[in-house]
Coordinates of C-alpha atoms in Angstrom, one line a residue:
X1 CA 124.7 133.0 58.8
X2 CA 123.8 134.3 62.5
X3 CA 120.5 131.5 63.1
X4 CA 120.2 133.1 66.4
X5 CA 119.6 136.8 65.0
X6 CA 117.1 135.2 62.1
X7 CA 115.1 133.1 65.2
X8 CA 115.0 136.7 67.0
X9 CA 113.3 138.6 63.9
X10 CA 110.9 136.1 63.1
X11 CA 108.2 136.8 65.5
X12 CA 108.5 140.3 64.8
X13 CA 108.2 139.9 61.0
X14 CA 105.0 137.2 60.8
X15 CA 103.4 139.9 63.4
X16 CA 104.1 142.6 60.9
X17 CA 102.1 140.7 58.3
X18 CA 99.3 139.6 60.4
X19 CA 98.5 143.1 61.1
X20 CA 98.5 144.0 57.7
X21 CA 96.0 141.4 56.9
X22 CA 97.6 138.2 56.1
X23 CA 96.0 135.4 57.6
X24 CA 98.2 133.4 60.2
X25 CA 98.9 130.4 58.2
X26 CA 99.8 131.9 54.9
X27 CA 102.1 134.6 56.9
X28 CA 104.2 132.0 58.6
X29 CA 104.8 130.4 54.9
X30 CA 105.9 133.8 53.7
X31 CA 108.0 134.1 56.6
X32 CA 109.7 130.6 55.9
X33 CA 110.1 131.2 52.6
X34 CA 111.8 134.8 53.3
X35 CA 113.9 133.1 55.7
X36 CA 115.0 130.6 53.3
X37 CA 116.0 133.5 50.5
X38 CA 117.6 134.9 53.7
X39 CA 120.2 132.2 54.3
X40 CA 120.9 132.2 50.6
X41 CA 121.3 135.6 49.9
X42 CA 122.5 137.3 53.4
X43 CA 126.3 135.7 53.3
X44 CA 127.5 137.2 49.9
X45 CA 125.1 140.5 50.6
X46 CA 124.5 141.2 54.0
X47 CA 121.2 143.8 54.5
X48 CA 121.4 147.1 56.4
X49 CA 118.1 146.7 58.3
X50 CA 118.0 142.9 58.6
X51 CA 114.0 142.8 60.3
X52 CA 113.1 145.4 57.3
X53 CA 114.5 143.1 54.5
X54 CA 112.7 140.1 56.0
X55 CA 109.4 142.2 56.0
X56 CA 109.9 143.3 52.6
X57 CA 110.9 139.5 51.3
X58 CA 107.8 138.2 53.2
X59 CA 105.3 140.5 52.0
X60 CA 106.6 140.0 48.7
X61 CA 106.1 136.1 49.3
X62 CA 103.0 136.6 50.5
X63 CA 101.3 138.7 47.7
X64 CA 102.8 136.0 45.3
X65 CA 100.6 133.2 47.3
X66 CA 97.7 135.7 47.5
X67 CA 98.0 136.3 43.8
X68 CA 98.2 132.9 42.3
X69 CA 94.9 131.3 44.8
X70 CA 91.8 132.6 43.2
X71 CA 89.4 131.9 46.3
X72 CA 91.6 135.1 47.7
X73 CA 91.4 137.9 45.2
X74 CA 89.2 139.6 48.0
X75 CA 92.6 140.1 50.2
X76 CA 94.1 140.8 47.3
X77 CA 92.6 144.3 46.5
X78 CA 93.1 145.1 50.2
X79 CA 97.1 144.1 49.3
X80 CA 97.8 145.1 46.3
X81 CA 100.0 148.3 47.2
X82 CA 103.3 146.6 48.2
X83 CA 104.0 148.8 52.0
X84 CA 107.8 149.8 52.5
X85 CA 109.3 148.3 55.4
X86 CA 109.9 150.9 58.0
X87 CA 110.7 150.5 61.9
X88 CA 108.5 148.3 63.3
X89 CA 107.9 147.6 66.9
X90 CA 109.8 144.1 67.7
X91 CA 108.4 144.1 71.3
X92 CA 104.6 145.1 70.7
X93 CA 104.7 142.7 67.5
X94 CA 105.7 139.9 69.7
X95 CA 103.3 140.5 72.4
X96 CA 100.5 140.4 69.8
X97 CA 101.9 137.5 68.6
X98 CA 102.0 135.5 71.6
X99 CA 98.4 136.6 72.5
X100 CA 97.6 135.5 69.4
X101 CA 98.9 132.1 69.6
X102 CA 97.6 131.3 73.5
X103 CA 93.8 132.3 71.5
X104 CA 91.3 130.5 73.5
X105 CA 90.2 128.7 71.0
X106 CA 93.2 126.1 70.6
X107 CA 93.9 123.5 73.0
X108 CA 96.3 123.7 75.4
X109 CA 98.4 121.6 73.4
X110 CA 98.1 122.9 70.0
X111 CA 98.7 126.8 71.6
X112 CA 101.9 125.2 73.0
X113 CA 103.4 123.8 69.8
X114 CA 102.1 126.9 67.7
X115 CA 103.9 129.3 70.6
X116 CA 106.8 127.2 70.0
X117 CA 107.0 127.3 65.8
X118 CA 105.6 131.3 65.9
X119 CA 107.4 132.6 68.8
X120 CA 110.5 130.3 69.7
X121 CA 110.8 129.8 66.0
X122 CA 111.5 126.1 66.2
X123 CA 111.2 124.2 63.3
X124 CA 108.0 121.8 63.1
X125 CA 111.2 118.5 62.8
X126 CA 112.4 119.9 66.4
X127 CA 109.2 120.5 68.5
X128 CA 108.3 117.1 67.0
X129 CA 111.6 115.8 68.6
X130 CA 111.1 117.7 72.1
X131 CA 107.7 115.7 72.3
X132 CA 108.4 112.9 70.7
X133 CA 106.4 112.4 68.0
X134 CA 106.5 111.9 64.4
X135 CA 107.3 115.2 62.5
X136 CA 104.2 114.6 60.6
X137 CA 101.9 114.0 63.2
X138 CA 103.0 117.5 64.7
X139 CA 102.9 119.2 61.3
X140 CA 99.3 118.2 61.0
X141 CA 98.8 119.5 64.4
X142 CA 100.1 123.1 64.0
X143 CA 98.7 122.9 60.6
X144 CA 95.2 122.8 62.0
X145 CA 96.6 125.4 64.7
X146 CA 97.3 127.7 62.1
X147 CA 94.0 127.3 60.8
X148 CA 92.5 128.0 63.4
X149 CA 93.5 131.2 64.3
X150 CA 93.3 132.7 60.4
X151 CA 90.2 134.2 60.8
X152 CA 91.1 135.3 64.4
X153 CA 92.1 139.3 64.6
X154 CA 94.1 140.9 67.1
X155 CA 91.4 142.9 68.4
X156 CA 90.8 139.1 70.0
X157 CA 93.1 137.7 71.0
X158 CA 93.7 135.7 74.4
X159 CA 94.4 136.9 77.6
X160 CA 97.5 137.0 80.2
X161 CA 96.3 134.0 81.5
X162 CA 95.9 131.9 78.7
X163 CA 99.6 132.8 77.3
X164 CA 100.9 132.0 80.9
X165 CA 99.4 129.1 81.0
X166 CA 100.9 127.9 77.5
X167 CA 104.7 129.2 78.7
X168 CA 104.3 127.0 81.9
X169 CA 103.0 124.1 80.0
X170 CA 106.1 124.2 77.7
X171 CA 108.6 124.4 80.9
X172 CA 107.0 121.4 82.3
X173 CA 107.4 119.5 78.9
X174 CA 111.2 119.6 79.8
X175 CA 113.3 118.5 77.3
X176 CA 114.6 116.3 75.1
X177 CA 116.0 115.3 71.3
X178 CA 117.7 118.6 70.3
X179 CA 115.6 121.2 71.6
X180 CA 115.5 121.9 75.3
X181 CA 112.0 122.9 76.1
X182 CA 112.6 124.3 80.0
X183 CA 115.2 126.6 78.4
X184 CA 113.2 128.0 75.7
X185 CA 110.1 128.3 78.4
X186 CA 112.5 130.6 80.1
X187 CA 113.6 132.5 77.2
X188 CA 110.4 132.9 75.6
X189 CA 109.2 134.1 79.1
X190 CA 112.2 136.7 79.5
X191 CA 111.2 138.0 76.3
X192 CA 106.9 137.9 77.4
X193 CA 108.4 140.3 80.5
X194 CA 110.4 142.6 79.4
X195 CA 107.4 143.3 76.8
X196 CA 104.2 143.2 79.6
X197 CA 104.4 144.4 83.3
X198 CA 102.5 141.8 85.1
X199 CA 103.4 140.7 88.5
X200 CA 101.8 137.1 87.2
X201 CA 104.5 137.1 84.2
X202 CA 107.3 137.8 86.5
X203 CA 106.0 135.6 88.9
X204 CA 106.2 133.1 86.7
X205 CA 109.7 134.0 85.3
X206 CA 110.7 133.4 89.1
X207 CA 108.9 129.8 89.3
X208 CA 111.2 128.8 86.0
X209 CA 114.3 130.2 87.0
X210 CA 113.9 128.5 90.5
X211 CA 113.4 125.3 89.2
X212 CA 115.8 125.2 86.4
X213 CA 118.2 126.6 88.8
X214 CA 118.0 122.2 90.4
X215 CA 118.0 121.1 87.0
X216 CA 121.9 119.6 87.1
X217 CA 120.7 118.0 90.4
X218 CA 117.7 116.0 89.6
X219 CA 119.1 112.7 88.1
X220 CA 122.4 110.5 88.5
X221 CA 124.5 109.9 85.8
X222 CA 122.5 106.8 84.8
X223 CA 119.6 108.9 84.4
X224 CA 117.9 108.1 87.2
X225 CA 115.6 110.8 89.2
X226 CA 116.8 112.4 92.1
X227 CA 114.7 113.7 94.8
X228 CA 114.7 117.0 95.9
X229 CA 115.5 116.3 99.8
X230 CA 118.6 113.8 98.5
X231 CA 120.0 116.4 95.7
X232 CA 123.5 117.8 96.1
X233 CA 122.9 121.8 96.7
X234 CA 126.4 122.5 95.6
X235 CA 125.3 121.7 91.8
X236 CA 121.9 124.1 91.9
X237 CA 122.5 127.3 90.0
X238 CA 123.1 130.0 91.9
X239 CA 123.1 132.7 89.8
X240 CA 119.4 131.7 88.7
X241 CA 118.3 131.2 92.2
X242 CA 119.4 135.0 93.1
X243 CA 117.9 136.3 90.3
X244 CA 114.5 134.2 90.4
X245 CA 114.4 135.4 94.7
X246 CA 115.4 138.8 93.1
X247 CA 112.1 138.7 90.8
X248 CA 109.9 137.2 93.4
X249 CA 110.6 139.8 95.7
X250 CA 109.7 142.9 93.2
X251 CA 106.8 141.0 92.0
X252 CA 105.3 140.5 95.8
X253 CA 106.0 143.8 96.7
X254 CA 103.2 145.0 94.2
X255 CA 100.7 142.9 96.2
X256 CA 98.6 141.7 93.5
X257 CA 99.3 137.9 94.2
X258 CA 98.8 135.3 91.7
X259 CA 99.2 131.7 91.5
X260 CA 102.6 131.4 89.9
X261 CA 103.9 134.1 92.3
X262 CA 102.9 131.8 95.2
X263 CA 104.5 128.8 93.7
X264 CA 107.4 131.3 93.2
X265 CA 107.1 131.8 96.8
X266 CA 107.2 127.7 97.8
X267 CA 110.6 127.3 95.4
X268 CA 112.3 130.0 97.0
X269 CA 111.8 128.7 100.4
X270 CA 113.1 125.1 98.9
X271 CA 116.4 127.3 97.3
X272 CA 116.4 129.0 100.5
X273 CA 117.5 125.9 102.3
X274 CA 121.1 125.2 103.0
X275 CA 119.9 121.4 103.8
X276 CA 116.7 119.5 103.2
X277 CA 116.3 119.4 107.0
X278 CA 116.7 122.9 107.8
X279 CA 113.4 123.9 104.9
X280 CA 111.3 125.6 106.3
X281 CA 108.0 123.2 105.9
X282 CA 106.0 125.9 107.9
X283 CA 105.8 128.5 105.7
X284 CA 105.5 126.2 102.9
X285 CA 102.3 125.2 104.3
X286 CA 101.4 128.6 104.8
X287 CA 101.8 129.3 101.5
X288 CA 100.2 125.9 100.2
X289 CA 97.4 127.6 101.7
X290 CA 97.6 130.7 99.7
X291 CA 98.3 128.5 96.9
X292 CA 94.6 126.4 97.3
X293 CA 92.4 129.7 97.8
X294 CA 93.7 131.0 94.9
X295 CA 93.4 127.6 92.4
X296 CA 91.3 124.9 94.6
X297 CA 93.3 122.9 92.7
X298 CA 93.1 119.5 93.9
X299 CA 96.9 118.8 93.2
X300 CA 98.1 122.2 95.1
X301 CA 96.3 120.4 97.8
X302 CA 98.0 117.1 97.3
X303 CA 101.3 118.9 97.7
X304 CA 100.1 120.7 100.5
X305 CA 99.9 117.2 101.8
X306 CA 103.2 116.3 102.0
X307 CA 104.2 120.0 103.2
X308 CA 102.3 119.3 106.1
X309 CA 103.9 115.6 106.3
X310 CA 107.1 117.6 107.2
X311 CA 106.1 120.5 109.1
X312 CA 103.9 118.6 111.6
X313 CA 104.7 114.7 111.0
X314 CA 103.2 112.3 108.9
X315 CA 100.1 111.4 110.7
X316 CA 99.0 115.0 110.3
X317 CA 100.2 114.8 106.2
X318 CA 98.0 111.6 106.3
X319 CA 95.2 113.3 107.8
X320 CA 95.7 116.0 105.0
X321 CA 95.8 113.2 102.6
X322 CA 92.8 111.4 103.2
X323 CA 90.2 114.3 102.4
X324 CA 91.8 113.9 98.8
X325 CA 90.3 111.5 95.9
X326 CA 92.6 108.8 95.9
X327 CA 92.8 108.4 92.1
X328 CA 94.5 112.1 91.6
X329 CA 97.8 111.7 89.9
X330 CA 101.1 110.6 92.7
X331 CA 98.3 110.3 94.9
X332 CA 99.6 106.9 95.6
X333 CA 103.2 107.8 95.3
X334 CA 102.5 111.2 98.3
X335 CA 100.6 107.9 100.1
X336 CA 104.2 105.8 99.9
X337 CA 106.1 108.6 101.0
X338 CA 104.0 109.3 104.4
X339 CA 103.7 105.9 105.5
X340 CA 107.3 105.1 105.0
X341 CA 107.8 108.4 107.5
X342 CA 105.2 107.1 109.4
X343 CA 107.4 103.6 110.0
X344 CA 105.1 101.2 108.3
X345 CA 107.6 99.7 105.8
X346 CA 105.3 97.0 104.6
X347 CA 102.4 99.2 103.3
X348 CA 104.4 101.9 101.8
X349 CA 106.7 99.1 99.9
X350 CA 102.9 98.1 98.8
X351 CA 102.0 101.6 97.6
X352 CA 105.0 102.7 96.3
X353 CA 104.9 99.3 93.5
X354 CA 101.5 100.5 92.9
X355 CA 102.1 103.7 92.2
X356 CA 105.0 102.8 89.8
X357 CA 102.7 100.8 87.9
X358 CA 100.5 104.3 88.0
X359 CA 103.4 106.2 86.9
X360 CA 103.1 108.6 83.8
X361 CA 106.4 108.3 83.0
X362 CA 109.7 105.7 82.6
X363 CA 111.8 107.9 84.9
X364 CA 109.0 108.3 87.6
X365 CA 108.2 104.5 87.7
X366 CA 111.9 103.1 88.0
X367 CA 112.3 105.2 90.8
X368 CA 109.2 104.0 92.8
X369 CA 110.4 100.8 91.5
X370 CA 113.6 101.0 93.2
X371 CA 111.9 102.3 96.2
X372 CA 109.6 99.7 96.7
X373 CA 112.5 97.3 96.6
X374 CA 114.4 99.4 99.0
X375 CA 111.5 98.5 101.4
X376 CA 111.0 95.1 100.7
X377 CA 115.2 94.2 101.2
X378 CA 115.0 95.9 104.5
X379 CA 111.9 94.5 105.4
X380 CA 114.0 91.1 104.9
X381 CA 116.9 92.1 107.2

């Protein structure tokens, strides 16, 4: 059984009955449960037209359900005439779908794990994994998801922004368990361009590729993080950084600049680099800039801090820093960083323990941990 082909058709075939009028929730049941019959039946009797049989299963799944719940003999009347299967448009079914599941409506993390089970065709056991929490806990959450968007049609659905916004939140969950969230981020995102051309969606195809292109670089074999300016170059991707610049460039050269293009922009400047000491930190300001007019977001800003920490010394990236609320998140940790450059050992040894205790993560905070010790032992010699 080919689980890759079945994970490709799905979004496809739950759009196909959504647009006939199924609800959401009740279409993603008749999907599993064609998927199911599919496993069973496809080895000894493999179909023609695999998306059409699973369209033809599903609907058949789903006018049993319909049939058998009394509160919807309404829908029923409007499905009683069983539609062949047909061609179908994979790529506009898709597109509808994840419009549909970045609806305004959901939070940002109940779009994310709905985008994941619609789209990415995870199970509800693996995104549960990836974000470690118990399966049930994350059924209950798409379940309500689900619910949400029943009653929502695809004349209103939600917009570029909101389904970028979802993809970029499920690369920066990362991964772990069996499911590797950055990957299927960038797969889900491959799929979002090659269906919409937006110079936002292949901006943001560029950001992903960039950064998974460090990926093998970022932590030691004992797990521990890596920072970008001590990573070993010769272990970044190559082939992903050629084809994220590659992106970025045909995505700029529309000149309708977004936000992700922009942070495109920064990584490729970082990839650029043959060292950390030869980045250049000047145009990286210069587009930190860009970056804060478009967002005046006060973490660009932050960043922009330490940008300017490099390109014109730290006093100046202090100076950057203190026009910033000091309880932003790694505000502490940006603090560390600049006064260590800056030469005073003692206070960034103080900031960087305080900012581990601050840290939002195990992997973050043992590495300020070990930083702040780092300090303290020289500060003893």
């Amino acid at each position: 059984m080919d689980e890759a082909l079945l994970r490709s058709l799905t979004p496809g075939v739950l759009a196909v009955l959504v647009r006939r009028g199924a609800d959401f929730a009740a279409a993603e049941d008749a999907v599993q449960d064609a998927l199911v019959e599919a496993v069973r039946v496809w080895p000894a009797d493999p179909p023609r037209d695999a998306k059409g049989w699973l369209v033809t299963v599903a609907w058949r799944k789903f006018l049993d359900a319909t049939r058998a719940d009394t509160a919807r003999r309404r829908r029923e009347d409007r499905v009683e005439d069983e539609p062949g299967p047909g061609p179908a448009s994979a790529v506009d079914d898709t597109l509808r779908l994840y419009f549909l599941c970045a609806h305004p409506s959901l939070t940002p993390s109940s779009a994310v794990a709905l985008t994941l089970r619609a789209v990415g065709g995870l199970t509800t056991r693996q995104i549960a994994q990836a974000y470690l929490v118990p399966e049930a806990t994350m059924a209950q959450r798409i379940s309500r998801a689900k619910r949400t968007v029943s009653d929502v049609r695809f004349d209103r659905p939600g917009d570029v922004a909101t389904v970028l916004r979802v993809l970029y939140l499920v690369f920066n969950e990362g991964y772990s368990g069996d499911v590797d969230l950055a990957a299927e981020a960038v797969r889900l995102t491959r799929q979002l361009a090659a269906a919409i051309d937006h110079p936002e969606v292949s901006g943001l195809l560029a950001l992903m590729l960039l950064h998974h292109a460090r990926r093998a670089a970022r932590t030691a074999p004992d797990g521990s993080l890596v920072p970008l300016a001590e990573q070993d170059r010769s272990r970044w991707d190559t082939d992903a950084i050629t084809e994220g610049v590659e992106i970025l460039r045909t995505a700029l050269a529309r000149d309708r600049l977004g936000e992700f293009q922009a942070q495109a922009a920064i990584a490729a400047l970082h990839a650029d680099a043959p060292t950390a000491e030869e980045t250049d930190w000047v145009q990286i300001v210069e587009w930190y800039d860009e970056l804060a007019r478009l967002t005046d977001s006060p973490v660009v800003r932050l960043n922009r801090a330490v940008a300017v920490g490099e390109a014109d010394g730290p006093r100046a990236g202090l100076a950057a820093l203190a026009d910033l609320d000091d309880s932003l998140p790694r505000h502490t940790a940006v603090a560390a960083y600049l006064h260590e450059r800056d030469g005073d050992l003692p206070k960034a040894a103080r900031l960087y323990a305080e900012a581990a205790r601050r840290a939002p993560n195990l992997a973050e905070r043992d590495h300020l941990t070990r930083q702040a010790a780092r300090l303290n032992a020289r500060a003893r010699h």
